[in-house]
Amino acid sequence: MPTHDGSWPQGTPCWVDCQVDDPARAREFYGALFGWEIEDSPPEAGGYLMAMRNGRAAAGIGPKPEGMPMPSVWTTYLAADSADAIGQKVGAAGGALMMKPFDVLDVGRMFVGADPTGAVFGVWEAKAHGGAGVYNEHGAYCWNELHTSDYKQAQEFYADVFGWHYIEIGDGEHFVYSTFSLTQDGDAVGGVNDSTKMPGDNPSYWLAWFQVDNTDEALAKAGDLGATVMSGPDDSPFGRMGIVQGPQGEVFGIIDPTTTVGEPPSGA
């Protein structure tokens, strides 16, 4: 079981949570789907729920902010040494702060921003809560990727703000995709996908992927629990995968990385 203690390096996808109309309903759905043990937070946390795997934090579930109309979503948070400093960089690089930096009790400091292409993300400065304590196993997040309507602009933005380095792994025409790392020769910690290569209207957004032991079983179970299977199961060099829309409209990916078909692209 891959585990992590303390804060994550700046620029790493360090946490995911969903904002929904009915957290109690989401608690039932995700608890059944991923086997999460979901704990209540203190009353001052505003109804936020903490999903645990073997005693370690895996994800969060919370109500939508009052007075802020929004769809139900999964949000990817990027680690920051200083949320305030990164917030200034976001503005300078052409992004926007949807919620300015604020303290979350004694557990951290955060803000919610949007990149110039419209993709919304969170930034987390760890204090008592370092972020995900478990990853890359059944029921934990294993990958986060940006789907963007302006590929080059998005790459430039995140490079300016977080110093990301990119490796292009797509064919450059039909599949335009890069992985990003924190250093020139570092391990990939996420991906960027050119959504204009997909059919239909594809707004920019961050997609969180959760690892499962069996994609077919997970998709079937999600459907039985009231979710909509948007795609899959599909085979790939990275694993057998599918995209799911939860019962309240939030979208996420699931993947079994142990079941692969074909060779990964060069550089992946």
PDB file of C-alpha atoms in Angstrom:
ATOM      1  CA  MET A   1       0.000   0.000   0.000  1.00  0.00           C
ATOM      2  CA  PRO A   2       1.767   3.216  -1.135  1.00  0.00           C
ATOM      3  CA  THR A   3       1.513   5.733   1.704  1.00  0.00           C
ATOM      4  CA  HIS A   4       2.664   9.278   2.315  1.00  0.00           C
ATOM      5  CA  ASP A   5       3.222  11.251   5.494  1.00  0.00           C
ATOM      6  CA  GLY A   6       3.388  15.017   5.786  1.00  0.00           C
ATOM      7  CA  SER A   7       3.120  17.635   3.058  1.00  0.00           C
ATOM      8  CA  TRP A   8       3.653  16.938  -0.634  1.00  0.00           C
ATOM      9  CA  PRO A   9       6.230  18.737  -2.803  1.00  0.00           C
ATOM     10  CA  GLN A  10       4.951  21.976  -4.322  1.00  0.00           C
ATOM     11  CA  GLY A  11       3.108  21.424  -7.599  1.00  0.00           C
ATOM     12  CA  THR A  12       2.137  17.809  -6.867  1.00  0.00           C
ATOM     13  CA  PRO A  13      -1.529  16.803  -7.048  1.00  0.00           C
ATOM     14  CA  CYS A  14      -1.886  16.196  -3.311  1.00  0.00           C
ATOM     15  CA  TRP A  15      -5.603  15.856  -2.594  1.00  0.00           C
ATOM     16  CA  VAL A  16      -9.001  15.355  -4.184  1.00  0.00           C
ATOM     17  CA  ASP A  17     -12.455  16.054  -2.866  1.00  0.00           C
ATOM     18  CA  CYS A  18     -15.965  16.342  -4.248  1.00  0.00           C
ATOM     19  CA  GLN A  19     -18.497  19.078  -3.649  1.00  0.00           C
ATOM     20  CA  VAL A  20     -22.080  17.844  -3.894  1.00  0.00           C
ATOM     21  CA  ASP A  21     -25.605  18.867  -2.941  1.00  0.00           C
ATOM     22  CA  ASP A  22     -26.077  15.881  -0.626  1.00  0.00           C
ATOM     23  CA  PRO A  23     -22.889  14.715   1.152  1.00  0.00           C
ATOM     24  CA  ALA A  24     -24.803  11.963   2.978  1.00  0.00           C
ATOM     25  CA  ARG A  25     -25.863  10.442  -0.338  1.00  0.00           C
ATOM     26  CA  ALA A  26     -22.299  10.710  -1.663  1.00  0.00           C
ATOM     27  CA  ARG A  27     -21.072   9.045   1.511  1.00  0.00           C
ATOM     28  CA  GLU A  28     -23.243   6.010   0.816  1.00  0.00           C
ATOM     29  CA  PHE A  29     -22.253   5.846  -2.854  1.00  0.00           C
ATOM     30  CA  TYR A  30     -18.482   6.140  -2.467  1.00  0.00           C
ATOM     31  CA  GLY A  31     -18.364   4.063   0.675  1.00  0.00           C
ATOM     32  CA  ALA A  32     -19.996   1.209  -1.221  1.00  0.00           C
ATOM     33  CA  LEU A  33     -18.008   1.742  -4.433  1.00  0.00           C
ATOM     34  CA  PHE A  34     -14.492   2.129  -3.031  1.00  0.00           C
ATOM     35  CA  GLY A  35     -14.807   0.585   0.415  1.00  0.00           C
ATOM     36  CA  TRP A  36     -14.036   3.885   2.112  1.00  0.00           C
ATOM     37  CA  GLU A  37     -14.451   4.287   5.840  1.00  0.00           C
ATOM     38  CA  ILE A  38     -15.912   7.792   5.916  1.00  0.00           C
ATOM     39  CA  GLU A  39     -15.459   9.856   9.059  1.00  0.00           C
ATOM     40  CA  ASP A  40     -17.252  12.966  10.253  1.00  0.00           C
ATOM     41  CA  SER A  41     -15.211  16.099  10.865  1.00  0.00           C
ATOM     42  CA  PRO A  42     -15.698  18.528  13.776  1.00  0.00           C
ATOM     43  CA  PRO A  43     -18.857  20.677  13.603  1.00  0.00           C
ATOM     44  CA  GLU A  44     -16.781  23.744  12.730  1.00  0.00           C
ATOM     45  CA  ALA A  45     -15.660  21.969   9.523  1.00  0.00           C
ATOM     46  CA  GLY A  46     -19.068  22.634   7.965  1.00  0.00           C
ATOM     47  CA  GLY A  47     -20.107  19.048   7.254  1.00  0.00           C
ATOM     48  CA  TYR A  48     -16.882  17.984   5.519  1.00  0.00           C
ATOM     49  CA  LEU A  49     -16.363  14.213   5.462  1.00  0.00           C
ATOM     50  CA  MET A  50     -12.992  12.443   5.382  1.00  0.00           C
ATOM     51  CA  ALA A  51     -12.731   9.207   3.385  1.00  0.00           C
ATOM     52  CA  MET A  52     -10.190   6.767   4.805  1.00  0.00           C
ATOM     53  CA  ARG A  53      -8.424   3.657   3.500  1.00  0.00           C
ATOM     54  CA  ASN A  54      -6.832   1.509   6.194  1.00  0.00           C
ATOM     55  CA  GLY A  55      -6.686   4.458   8.545  1.00  0.00           C
ATOM     56  CA  ARG A  56      -5.186   6.885   6.024  1.00  0.00           C
ATOM     57  CA  ALA A  57      -6.849   9.836   4.327  1.00  0.00           C
ATOM     58  CA  ALA A  58      -7.846   9.065   0.728  1.00  0.00           C
ATOM     59  CA  ALA A  59     -10.288  11.833  -0.295  1.00  0.00           C
ATOM     60  CA  GLY A  60     -12.849  14.302   0.978  1.00  0.00           C
ATOM     61  CA  ILE A  61     -16.575  14.860   0.505  1.00  0.00           C
ATOM     62  CA  GLY A  62     -18.197  18.183   1.274  1.00  0.00           C
ATOM     63  CA  PRO A  63     -21.226  20.375   0.615  1.00  0.00           C
ATOM     64  CA  LYS A  64     -21.141  23.044  -2.056  1.00  0.00           C
ATOM     65  CA  PRO A  65     -20.240  26.530  -0.810  1.00  0.00           C
ATOM     66  CA  GLU A  66     -23.280  28.549   0.178  1.00  0.00           C
ATOM     67  CA  GLY A  67     -24.244  31.242  -2.305  1.00  0.00           C
ATOM     68  CA  MET A  68     -21.988  29.860  -5.039  1.00  0.00           C
ATOM     69  CA  PRO A  69     -24.009  28.050  -7.745  1.00  0.00           C
ATOM     70  CA  MET A  70     -21.900  25.266  -9.210  1.00  0.00           C
ATOM     71  CA  PRO A  71     -22.209  21.717 -10.542  1.00  0.00           C
ATOM     72  CA  SER A  72     -21.202  18.748  -8.443  1.00  0.00           C
ATOM     73  CA  VAL A  73     -17.507  18.174  -9.114  1.00  0.00           C
ATOM     74  CA  TRP A  74     -14.327  16.447  -8.075  1.00  0.00           C
ATOM     75  CA  THR A  75     -11.585  18.993  -7.399  1.00  0.00           C
ATOM     76  CA  THR A  76      -7.857  18.319  -7.739  1.00  0.00           C
ATOM     77  CA  TYR A  77      -5.636  20.208  -5.277  1.00  0.00           C
ATOM     78  CA  LEU A  78      -2.030  21.097  -6.046  1.00  0.00           C
ATOM     79  CA  ALA A  79       0.433  21.342  -3.175  1.00  0.00           C
ATOM     80  CA  ALA A  80       1.951  24.708  -2.272  1.00  0.00           C
ATOM     81  CA  ASP A  81       4.593  25.793   0.194  1.00  0.00           C
ATOM     82  CA  SER A  82       2.645  29.065   0.466  1.00  0.00           C
ATOM     83  CA  ALA A  83      -0.909  29.391  -0.817  1.00  0.00           C
ATOM     84  CA  ASP A  84      -0.604  33.175  -0.790  1.00  0.00           C
ATOM     85  CA  ALA A  85       2.561  33.169  -2.900  1.00  0.00           C
ATOM     86  CA  ILE A  86       1.064  30.744  -5.423  1.00  0.00           C
ATOM     87  CA  GLY A  87      -2.117  32.819  -5.510  1.00  0.00           C
ATOM     88  CA  GLN A  88      -0.096  35.837  -6.591  1.00  0.00           C
ATOM     89  CA  LYS A  89       1.566  33.761  -9.318  1.00  0.00           C
ATOM     90  CA  VAL A  90      -1.817  32.535 -10.557  1.00  0.00           C
ATOM     91  CA  GLY A  91      -2.989  36.112 -11.070  1.00  0.00           C
ATOM     92  CA  ALA A  92       0.260  37.202 -12.682  1.00  0.00           C
ATOM     93  CA  ALA A  93       0.139  34.274 -15.124  1.00  0.00           C
ATOM     94  CA  GLY A  94      -3.371  35.090 -16.331  1.00  0.00           C
ATOM     95  CA  GLY A  95      -5.401  32.862 -14.022  1.00  0.00           C
ATOM     96  CA  ALA A  96      -8.113  33.868 -11.574  1.00  0.00           C
ATOM     97  CA  LEU A  97      -8.785  33.341  -7.881  1.00  0.00           C
ATOM     98  CA  MET A  98     -12.339  32.121  -7.372  1.00  0.00           C
ATOM     99  CA  MET A  99     -11.803  31.925  -3.612  1.00  0.00           C
ATOM    100  CA  LYS A 100      -8.906  33.896  -2.118  1.00  0.00           C
ATOM    101  CA  PRO A 101      -6.481  32.123   0.259  1.00  0.00           C
ATOM    102  CA  PHE A 102      -8.029  31.322   3.621  1.00  0.00           C
ATOM    103  CA  ASP A 103      -7.257  29.158   6.636  1.00  0.00           C
ATOM    104  CA  VAL A 104      -9.104  25.878   7.110  1.00  0.00           C
ATOM    105  CA  LEU A 105      -9.093  25.581  10.899  1.00  0.00           C
ATOM    106  CA  ASP A 106      -5.606  24.345  11.829  1.00  0.00           C
ATOM    107  CA  VAL A 107      -5.357  21.810   9.016  1.00  0.00           C
ATOM    108  CA  GLY A 108      -4.166  23.996   6.145  1.00  0.00           C
ATOM    109  CA  ARG A 109      -4.525  27.099   4.013  1.00  0.00           C
ATOM    110  CA  MET A 110      -6.070  26.979   0.561  1.00  0.00           C
ATOM    111  CA  PHE A 111      -7.687  28.742  -2.348  1.00  0.00           C
ATOM    112  CA  VAL A 112      -9.629  27.749  -5.447  1.00  0.00           C
ATOM    113  CA  GLY A 113      -8.440  29.127  -8.772  1.00  0.00           C
ATOM    114  CA  ALA A 114      -8.961  28.787 -12.488  1.00  0.00           C
ATOM    115  CA  ASP A 115      -6.325  28.654 -15.195  1.00  0.00           C
ATOM    116  CA  PRO A 116      -6.643  30.887 -18.289  1.00  0.00           C
ATOM    117  CA  THR A 117      -8.438  28.106 -20.191  1.00  0.00           C
ATOM    118  CA  GLY A 118     -11.138  27.850 -17.510  1.00  0.00           C
ATOM    119  CA  ALA A 119     -10.077  24.704 -15.645  1.00  0.00           C
ATOM    120  CA  VAL A 120     -10.760  24.978 -11.907  1.00  0.00           C
ATOM    121  CA  PHE A 121      -8.284  23.611  -9.359  1.00  0.00           C
ATOM    122  CA  GLY A 122      -7.518  23.914  -5.677  1.00  0.00           C
ATOM    123  CA  VAL A 123      -4.236  24.822  -4.005  1.00  0.00           C
ATOM    124  CA  TRP A 124      -3.382  23.335  -0.608  1.00  0.00           C
ATOM    125  CA  GLU A 125      -0.788  24.555   1.870  1.00  0.00           C
ATOM    126  CA  ALA A 126      -0.499  21.736   4.375  1.00  0.00           C
ATOM    127  CA  LYS A 127      -0.528  22.184   8.111  1.00  0.00           C
ATOM    128  CA  ALA A 128      -2.156  19.496  10.270  1.00  0.00           C
ATOM    129  CA  HIS A 129      -3.518  17.798   7.134  1.00  0.00           C
ATOM    130  CA  GLY A 130      -0.775  16.989   4.646  1.00  0.00           C
ATOM    131  CA  GLY A 131      -3.071  15.730   1.899  1.00  0.00           C
ATOM    132  CA  ALA A 132      -3.531  12.172   0.664  1.00  0.00           C
ATOM    133  CA  GLY A 133      -1.979   9.596   2.948  1.00  0.00           C
ATOM    134  CA  VAL A 134      -2.589   6.720   0.542  1.00  0.00           C
ATOM    135  CA  TYR A 135      -2.464   6.510  -3.257  1.00  0.00           C
ATOM    136  CA  ASN A 136      -2.047   4.081  -6.174  1.00  0.00           C
ATOM    137  CA  GLU A 137      -4.185   1.337  -4.686  1.00  0.00           C
ATOM    138  CA  HIS A 138      -7.817   0.245  -4.869  1.00  0.00           C
ATOM    139  CA  GLY A 139     -10.025   3.097  -3.700  1.00  0.00           C
ATOM    140  CA  ALA A 140      -7.300   5.750  -3.779  1.00  0.00           C
ATOM    141  CA  TYR A 141      -6.464   8.350  -6.402  1.00  0.00           C
ATOM    142  CA  CYS A 142      -3.706   7.360  -8.787  1.00  0.00           C
ATOM    143  CA  TRP A 143      -3.580  10.051 -11.485  1.00  0.00           C
ATOM    144  CA  ASN A 144      -4.788  13.587 -12.134  1.00  0.00           C
ATOM    145  CA  GLU A 145      -4.944  15.130 -15.571  1.00  0.00           C
ATOM    146  CA  LEU A 146      -5.935  18.433 -17.058  1.00  0.00           C
ATOM    147  CA  HIS A 147      -8.253  18.390 -20.063  1.00  0.00           C
ATOM    148  CA  THR A 148      -7.791  21.757 -21.720  1.00  0.00           C
ATOM    149  CA  SER A 149      -9.161  23.680 -24.675  1.00  0.00           C
ATOM    150  CA  ASP A 150      -5.872  25.570 -25.136  1.00  0.00           C
ATOM    151  CA  TYR A 151      -3.046  23.090 -24.706  1.00  0.00           C
ATOM    152  CA  LYS A 152      -0.032  25.368 -25.079  1.00  0.00           C
ATOM    153  CA  GLN A 153      -1.501  28.177 -23.003  1.00  0.00           C
ATOM    154  CA  ALA A 154      -2.273  25.755 -20.189  1.00  0.00           C
ATOM    155  CA  GLN A 155       1.230  24.288 -20.258  1.00  0.00           C
ATOM    156  CA  GLU A 156       2.747  27.779 -20.078  1.00  0.00           C
ATOM    157  CA  PHE A 157       0.480  28.779 -17.204  1.00  0.00           C
ATOM    158  CA  TYR A 158       1.315  25.835 -14.947  1.00  0.00           C
ATOM    159  CA  ALA A 159       5.004  26.070 -15.823  1.00  0.00           C
ATOM    160  CA  ASP A 160       4.949  29.723 -14.747  1.00  0.00           C
ATOM    161  CA  VAL A 161       3.059  29.013 -11.525  1.00  0.00           C
ATOM    162  CA  PHE A 162       4.490  25.656 -10.409  1.00  0.00           C
ATOM    163  CA  GLY A 163       7.596  25.214 -12.549  1.00  0.00           C
ATOM    164  CA  TRP A 164       6.319  22.066 -14.249  1.00  0.00           C
ATOM    165  CA  HIS A 165       8.345  20.284 -16.912  1.00  0.00           C
ATOM    166  CA  TYR A 166       6.603  18.377 -19.723  1.00  0.00           C
ATOM    167  CA  ILE A 167       7.257  15.280 -21.785  1.00  0.00           C
ATOM    168  CA  GLU A 168       5.125  14.929 -24.920  1.00  0.00           C
ATOM    169  CA  ILE A 169       3.849  11.367 -25.300  1.00  0.00           C
ATOM    170  CA  GLY A 170       1.100  11.797 -27.900  1.00  0.00           C
ATOM    171  CA  ASP A 171       1.390  11.542 -31.657  1.00  0.00           C
ATOM    172  CA  GLY A 172       1.092  15.325 -31.927  1.00  0.00           C
ATOM    173  CA  GLU A 173      -1.944  15.142 -34.210  1.00  0.00           C
ATOM    174  CA  HIS A 174      -4.720  12.784 -33.112  1.00  0.00           C
ATOM    175  CA  PHE A 175      -3.558  12.401 -29.520  1.00  0.00           C
ATOM    176  CA  VAL A 176      -1.906  15.446 -27.960  1.00  0.00           C
ATOM    177  CA  TYR A 177      -0.888  14.629 -24.409  1.00  0.00           C
ATOM    178  CA  SER A 178       2.002  15.356 -22.054  1.00  0.00           C
ATOM    179  CA  THR A 179       2.996  14.239 -18.617  1.00  0.00           C
ATOM    180  CA  PHE A 180       4.307  16.798 -16.153  1.00  0.00           C
ATOM    181  CA  SER A 181       6.981  16.519 -13.495  1.00  0.00           C
ATOM    182  CA  LEU A 182       8.382  18.833 -10.850  1.00  0.00           C
ATOM    183  CA  THR A 183      11.953  18.718 -12.161  1.00  0.00           C
ATOM    184  CA  GLN A 184      13.549  18.236 -15.563  1.00  0.00           C
ATOM    185  CA  ASP A 185      14.304  14.554 -14.948  1.00  0.00           C
ATOM    186  CA  GLY A 186      11.671  13.860 -12.294  1.00  0.00           C
ATOM    187  CA  ASP A 187       8.928  11.265 -12.278  1.00  0.00           C
ATOM    188  CA  ALA A 188       5.627  12.164 -13.908  1.00  0.00           C
ATOM    189  CA  VAL A 189       3.005  13.253 -11.365  1.00  0.00           C
ATOM    190  CA  GLY A 190       0.121  14.058 -13.729  1.00  0.00           C
ATOM    191  CA  GLY A 191      -0.941  14.750 -17.290  1.00  0.00           C
ATOM    192  CA  VAL A 192      -2.235  17.388 -19.702  1.00  0.00           C
ATOM    193  CA  ASN A 193      -4.633  16.406 -22.484  1.00  0.00           C
ATOM    194  CA  ASP A 194      -5.646  18.517 -25.494  1.00  0.00           C
ATOM    195  CA  SER A 195      -9.437  18.224 -25.288  1.00  0.00           C
ATOM    196  CA  THR A 196      -9.947  19.779 -28.715  1.00  0.00           C
ATOM    197  CA  LYS A 197      -8.968  16.407 -30.180  1.00  0.00           C
ATOM    198  CA  MET A 198     -12.103  14.892 -28.620  1.00  0.00           C
ATOM    199  CA  PRO A 199     -15.532  15.067 -30.293  1.00  0.00           C
ATOM    200  CA  GLY A 200     -18.125  17.548 -29.049  1.00  0.00           C
ATOM    201  CA  ASP A 201     -17.843  20.578 -26.789  1.00  0.00           C
ATOM    202  CA  ASN A 202     -15.111  19.927 -24.252  1.00  0.00           C
ATOM    203  CA  PRO A 203     -14.635  22.628 -21.603  1.00  0.00           C
ATOM    204  CA  SER A 204     -11.392  22.669 -19.635  1.00  0.00           C
ATOM    205  CA  TYR A 205     -11.414  20.706 -16.375  1.00  0.00           C
ATOM    206  CA  TRP A 206      -9.299  18.547 -14.086  1.00  0.00           C
ATOM    207  CA  LEU A 207     -10.118  14.820 -14.007  1.00  0.00           C
ATOM    208  CA  ALA A 208      -9.280  12.681 -10.976  1.00  0.00           C
ATOM    209  CA  TRP A 209      -8.607   8.972 -11.549  1.00  0.00           C
ATOM    210  CA  PHE A 210      -9.139   6.311  -8.874  1.00  0.00           C
ATOM    211  CA  GLN A 211      -7.444   2.930  -8.969  1.00  0.00           C
ATOM    212  CA  VAL A 212      -9.567  -0.225  -8.776  1.00  0.00           C
ATOM    213  CA  ASP A 213      -8.757  -3.913  -8.705  1.00  0.00           C
ATOM    214  CA  ASN A 214     -11.232  -4.771 -11.476  1.00  0.00           C
ATOM    215  CA  THR A 215     -12.563  -2.100 -13.834  1.00  0.00           C
ATOM    216  CA  ASP A 216     -15.483  -4.141 -15.176  1.00  0.00           C
ATOM    217  CA  GLU A 217     -16.727  -4.955 -11.694  1.00  0.00           C
ATOM    218  CA  ALA A 218     -16.280  -1.365 -10.520  1.00  0.00           C
ATOM    219  CA  LEU A 219     -18.207   0.058 -13.480  1.00  0.00           C
ATOM    220  CA  ALA A 220     -21.021  -2.427 -12.983  1.00  0.00           C
ATOM    221  CA  LYS A 221     -21.163  -1.636  -9.278  1.00  0.00           C
ATOM    222  CA  ALA A 222     -21.196   2.102  -9.948  1.00  0.00           C
ATOM    223  CA  GLY A 223     -24.175   1.619 -12.268  1.00  0.00           C
ATOM    224  CA  ASP A 224     -25.995  -0.462  -9.673  1.00  0.00           C
ATOM    225  CA  LEU A 225     -25.419   2.326  -7.140  1.00  0.00           C
ATOM    226  CA  GLY A 226     -27.032   4.948  -9.377  1.00  0.00           C
ATOM    227  CA  ALA A 227     -24.092   6.312 -11.355  1.00  0.00           C
ATOM    228  CA  THR A 228     -23.862   6.672 -15.135  1.00  0.00           C
ATOM    229  CA  VAL A 229     -21.047   4.957 -17.017  1.00  0.00           C
ATOM    230  CA  MET A 230     -19.979   7.563 -19.582  1.00  0.00           C
ATOM    231  CA  SER A 231     -17.330   5.410 -21.262  1.00  0.00           C
ATOM    232  CA  GLY A 232     -15.626   2.077 -20.873  1.00  0.00           C
ATOM    233  CA  PRO A 233     -14.483  -0.378 -20.047  1.00  0.00           C
ATOM    234  CA  ASP A 234     -11.670   0.410 -22.467  1.00  0.00           C
ATOM    235  CA  ASP A 235      -8.235  -1.134 -22.753  1.00  0.00           C
ATOM    236  CA  SER A 236      -5.084   0.951 -23.060  1.00  0.00           C
ATOM    237  CA  PRO A 237      -1.335   0.671 -22.512  1.00  0.00           C
ATOM    238  CA  PHE A 238      -1.905   2.338 -19.128  1.00  0.00           C
ATOM    239  CA  GLY A 239      -4.705   0.094 -17.886  1.00  0.00           C
ATOM    240  CA  ARG A 240      -8.327  -0.882 -18.320  1.00  0.00           C
ATOM    241  CA  MET A 241     -10.393   2.220 -17.659  1.00  0.00           C
ATOM    242  CA  GLY A 242     -13.750   3.925 -17.632  1.00  0.00           C
ATOM    243  CA  ILE A 243     -15.317   7.319 -16.951  1.00  0.00           C
ATOM    244  CA  VAL A 244     -18.160   7.585 -14.454  1.00  0.00           C
ATOM    245  CA  GLN A 245     -20.648  10.309 -13.601  1.00  0.00           C
ATOM    246  CA  GLY A 246     -21.693   9.958  -9.984  1.00  0.00           C
ATOM    247  CA  PRO A 247     -25.357  10.059  -8.932  1.00  0.00           C
ATOM    248  CA  GLN A 248     -25.123  13.814  -8.284  1.00  0.00           C
ATOM    249  CA  GLY A 249     -23.355  14.646 -11.548  1.00  0.00           C
ATOM    250  CA  GLU A 250     -19.679  14.616 -10.530  1.00  0.00           C
ATOM    251  CA  VAL A 251     -17.326  12.992 -13.062  1.00  0.00           C
ATOM    252  CA  PHE A 252     -14.286  10.838 -12.268  1.00  0.00           C
ATOM    253  CA  GLY A 253     -12.178   8.113 -13.856  1.00  0.00           C
ATOM    254  CA  ILE A 254     -11.429   4.594 -12.688  1.00  0.00           C
ATOM    255  CA  ILE A 255      -8.558   2.434 -13.889  1.00  0.00           C
ATOM    256  CA  ASP A 256      -6.942  -0.923 -13.231  1.00  0.00           C
ATOM    257  CA  PRO A 257      -3.303  -0.261 -14.136  1.00  0.00           C
ATOM    258  CA  THR A 258      -2.391  -3.954 -13.824  1.00  0.00           C
ATOM    259  CA  THR A 259      -4.438  -4.860 -16.927  1.00  0.00           C
ATOM    260  CA  THR A 260      -2.796  -3.262 -19.953  1.00  0.00           C
ATOM    261  CA  VAL A 261      -3.048  -3.747 -23.711  1.00  0.00           C
ATOM    262  CA  GLY A 262      -0.354  -2.517 -26.107  1.00  0.00           C
ATOM    263  CA  GLU A 263       2.837  -0.607 -25.566  1.00  0.00           C
ATOM    264  CA  PRO A 264       2.815   2.874 -23.993  1.00  0.00           C
ATOM    265  CA  PRO A 265       3.806   5.807 -26.210  1.00  0.00           C
ATOM    266  CA  SER A 266       7.452   6.752 -26.382  1.00  0.00           C
ATOM    267  CA  GLY A 267       8.473   8.808 -23.345  1.00  0.00           C
ATOM    268  CA  ALA A 268       5.549   7.693 -21.194  1.00  0.00           C
TER     269      ALA A 268
END
